[in-house]
Coordinates of N, CA and C in Angstrom, one line a residue:
D1 N 213.6 10.0 20.0 CA 214.7 10.4 19.5 C 215.1 9.9 17.9
I2 N 215.4 11.1 17.1 CA 215.6 10.6 16.1 C 216.7 11.1 15.4
L3 N 217.5 10.3 14.0 CA 218.5 10.6 13.6 C 218.2 11.5 12.5
I4 N 218.8 12.4 11.6 CA 218.4 12.7 10.4 C 219.9 12.5 9.3
D5 N 219.4 11.6 8.2 CA 220.3 11.3 7.6 C 220.6 12.2 6.4
G6 N 221.9 12.1 5.2 CA 222.3 12.9 4.7 C 221.0 13.2 3.6
N7 N 220.1 12.5 3.4 CA 218.9 12.6 2.4 C 218.0 13.5 3.3
L8 N 218.4 13.9 4.4 CA 217.2 14.3 5.3 C 215.9 13.5 5.8
K9 N 216.2 12.2 5.6 CA 215.3 11.4 6.1 C 215.5 11.0 7.7
P10 N 214.3 10.9 8.3 CA 214.4 10.9 9.6 C 214.1 9.4 10.3
W11 N 215.2 9.3 11.1 CA 215.3 7.5 11.3 C 214.7 7.5 13.0
L12 N 214.3 6.7 13.4 CA 213.7 6.4 14.7 C 214.9 6.0 15.4
I13 N 215.6 6.5 16.6 CA 216.3 5.9 17.3 C 216.1 5.2 18.5
E14 N 215.3 6.1 19.3 CA 214.6 5.3 20.6 C 213.4 6.2 21.0
V15 N 212.3 5.6 21.6 CA 211.4 6.1 22.1 C 211.4 6.3 23.6
N16 N 211.8 7.6 24.2 CA 211.6 7.6 25.7 C 210.2 7.4 26.4
S17 N 210.4 6.5 27.8 CA 209.3 6.0 28.4 C 208.5 6.9 28.8
S18 N 209.4 8.2 29.4 CA 209.0 9.4 30.2 C 209.2 10.7 29.4
P19 N 208.7 11.0 28.2 CA 209.2 12.4 27.8 C 208.6 13.8 28.4
S20 N 209.5 14.4 28.4 CA 209.1 15.9 29.1 C 208.1 16.3 28.1
L21 N 207.0 17.1 28.5 CA 205.7 17.5 27.9 C 206.0 19.1 28.3
S22 N 206.6 19.6 29.1 CA 206.6 20.8 29.6 C 207.5 21.4 28.3
A23 N 206.8 22.8 27.9 CA 207.3 23.6 26.8 C 208.1 24.7 27.5
T24 N 209.4 24.9 26.7 CA 210.2 26.1 27.4 C 210.5 27.2 26.4
T25 N 209.7 27.0 25.0 CA 209.4 28.0 24.1 C 207.8 27.5 23.4
E26 N 207.5 28.9 22.7 CA 206.1 28.8 22.1 C 206.5 27.8 21.1
A27 N 207.5 27.6 20.3 CA 207.6 26.9 19.1 C 207.5 25.4 19.9
D28 N 208.1 25.3 20.9 CA 208.2 24.2 21.8 C 206.4 23.5 22.0
R29 N 205.7 24.7 22.6 CA 204.5 24.3 22.9 C 203.9 23.6 21.8
I30 N 203.8 24.4 20.8 CA 203.1 24.5 19.7 C 203.3 23.1 19.0
M31 N 204.5 22.4 19.0 CA 205.1 21.2 18.4 C 204.5 20.3 19.5
K32 N 204.5 20.2 20.7 CA 204.3 19.2 21.5 C 202.7 19.1 21.7
T33 N 202.0 20.3 21.4 CA 200.3 20.4 21.4 C 200.0 19.6 20.4
S34 N 200.6 19.8 18.8 CA 200.4 19.1 17.7 C 200.7 17.7 17.9
L35 N 201.8 17.3 18.4 CA 202.1 15.8 18.9 C 201.3 15.2 19.4
L36 N 200.7 15.6 20.6 CA 199.6 15.1 21.4 C 198.2 14.6 20.7
N37 N 197.6 16.0 20.1 CA 196.6 15.9 19.4 C 196.8 14.8 18.5
D38 N 198.0 14.9 17.6 CA 198.0 13.6 16.6 C 198.0 12.1 17.2
V39 N 198.5 12.2 18.5 CA 198.5 10.8 19.1 C 197.4 10.7 19.5
F40 N 196.6 11.4 19.8 CA 194.9 11.0 20.7 C 194.2 10.7 19.1
R41 N 194.3 11.5 18.1 CA 193.9 10.7 16.8 C 193.9 9.3 16.4
I42 N 195.2 8.9 16.8 CA 195.5 7.6 16.3 C 194.8 6.4 17.4
V43 N 195.0 7.0 18.8 CA 194.8 6.0 19.8 C 193.2 6.0 20.0
V44 N 192.5 7.3 19.9 CA 190.9 7.2 19.9 C 190.5 7.9 18.6
P45 N 190.5 7.1 17.4 CA 190.0 7.6 16.3 C 188.3 8.1 16.6
P46 N 187.9 8.7 15.5 CA 186.7 9.5 15.9 C 185.6 8.3 16.2
D47 N 185.5 7.3 15.5 CA 184.5 6.3 15.7 C 184.9 5.4 16.7
W48 N 185.6 5.7 17.5 CA 186.1 4.6 19.0 C 184.6 4.2 19.6
M49 N 183.8 5.4 19.9 CA 182.9 5.0 20.6 C 181.7 4.0 19.9
D50 N 181.6 4.0 18.4 CA 180.8 3.3 17.6 C 181.3 1.9 17.5
D51 N 182.5 1.5 18.1 CA 183.0 0.2 17.8 C 182.9 -0.6 19.0
P52 N 182.3 -1.9 19.1 CA 182.2 -2.9 20.1 C 183.3 -2.9 20.7
K53 N 184.6 -2.9 20.1 CA 186.0 -3.5 20.5 C 186.7 -2.2 21.3
H54 N 186.0 -1.7 22.4 CA 186.7 -0.9 23.0 C 188.2 -1.1 23.4
G55 N 189.1 -0.6 23.6 CA 190.2 -0.7 24.0 C 190.9 -1.5 23.1
A56 N 190.7 -2.1 21.8 CA 191.3 -2.0 20.7 C 191.5 -1.0 19.6
N57 N 192.8 -0.6 19.4 CA 192.9 0.3 18.2 C 192.4 0.1 16.9
T58 N 191.5 1.0 16.6 CA 190.7 0.7 15.4 C 191.0 1.8 14.3
C59 N 192.1 2.5 14.5 CA 192.6 3.5 13.3 C 193.1 2.9 12.0
T60 N 192.5 2.9 11.0 CA 192.9 2.3 9.8 C 193.4 3.0 8.8
A61 N 193.7 4.7 9.7 CA 194.2 5.8 8.7 C 195.8 5.5 8.5
K62 N 196.5 5.8 7.1 CA 197.8 5.6 7.2 C 198.4 6.8 7.0
E63 N 197.5 7.8 7.5 CA 198.5 9.0 7.9 C 197.4 9.7 8.7
V64 N 198.1 10.4 10.0 CA 197.3 11.0 11.0 C 198.5 12.3 11.3
G65 N 197.9 13.4 11.0 CA 198.8 14.7 11.3 C 200.0 14.5 10.8
F66 N 201.5 14.3 11.5 CA 202.7 14.1 11.1 C 202.8 12.5 11.0
F67 N 202.0 11.7 11.4 CA 202.4 10.5 11.5 C 202.2 9.6 10.6
K68 N 202.8 8.6 9.8 CA 202.8 7.7 8.6 C 202.9 6.5 8.9
V69 N 202.2 5.8 8.4 CA 202.2 4.1 8.9 C 203.8 3.6 7.9
L70 N 204.3 3.0 8.6 CA 205.6 2.8 8.0 C 205.7 1.3 7.7
I71 N 205.1 0.5 8.6 CA 204.8 -1.2 8.4 C 203.5 -1.5 9.0
D72 N 202.6 -2.2 8.3 CA 201.2 -2.4 8.7 C 201.3 -3.8 9.1
E73 N 201.4 -4.3 10.3 CA 201.4 -6.0 10.6 C 200.2 -6.1 10.1
S74 N 199.1 -5.7 10.5 CA 197.7 -6.3 10.0 C 197.7 -6.7 8.9
S75 N 198.1 -6.1 7.9 CA 198.0 -6.6 6.3 C 199.0 -7.6 6.3
N76 N 199.8 -7.6 6.6 CA 200.9 -8.9 6.4 C 200.0 -9.9 7.0
E77 N 199.7 -9.9 8.3 CA 198.6 -11.1 8.7 C 197.7 -11.4 8.1
Q78 N 196.8 -10.7 7.6 CA 195.8 -11.0 6.6 C 196.4 -11.6 5.2
E79 N 197.4 -11.1 4.8 CA 197.6 -11.7 3.5 C 198.4 -13.0 3.9
R80 N 199.1 -13.4 4.8 CA 199.6 -14.8 5.5 C 198.5 -15.6 5.7
G81 N 197.0 -14.9 6.2 CA 196.2 -16.0 6.3 C 195.2 -16.3 4.9
S82 N 195.2 -15.4 4.1 CA 194.8 -15.8 3.0 C 195.6 -17.1 2.0
K83 N 197.1 -16.8 2.1 CA 197.7 -17.5 1.5 C 198.0 -19.2 2.1
S84 N 197.4 -19.5 3.1 CA 197.2 -21.0 3.7 C 196.3 -21.5 3.1

């Protein structure tokens, strides 16, 4: 669920553990199909089969479809490691 503020910025409020994927309208079907395609492109990136670390998320893209990285914890860990 999201909240849209006065500047039209979306804020994530909660993520449903069992979201409905059934479509009630054509627009709903298009939106949910697009959402699922983007999720799969993040979770199983094109180079996934080439990487020996199967099961690890190897997606390094900062944007996939309508998803955009807001916080990259892996880059924070790398920065902390280089400062020690």
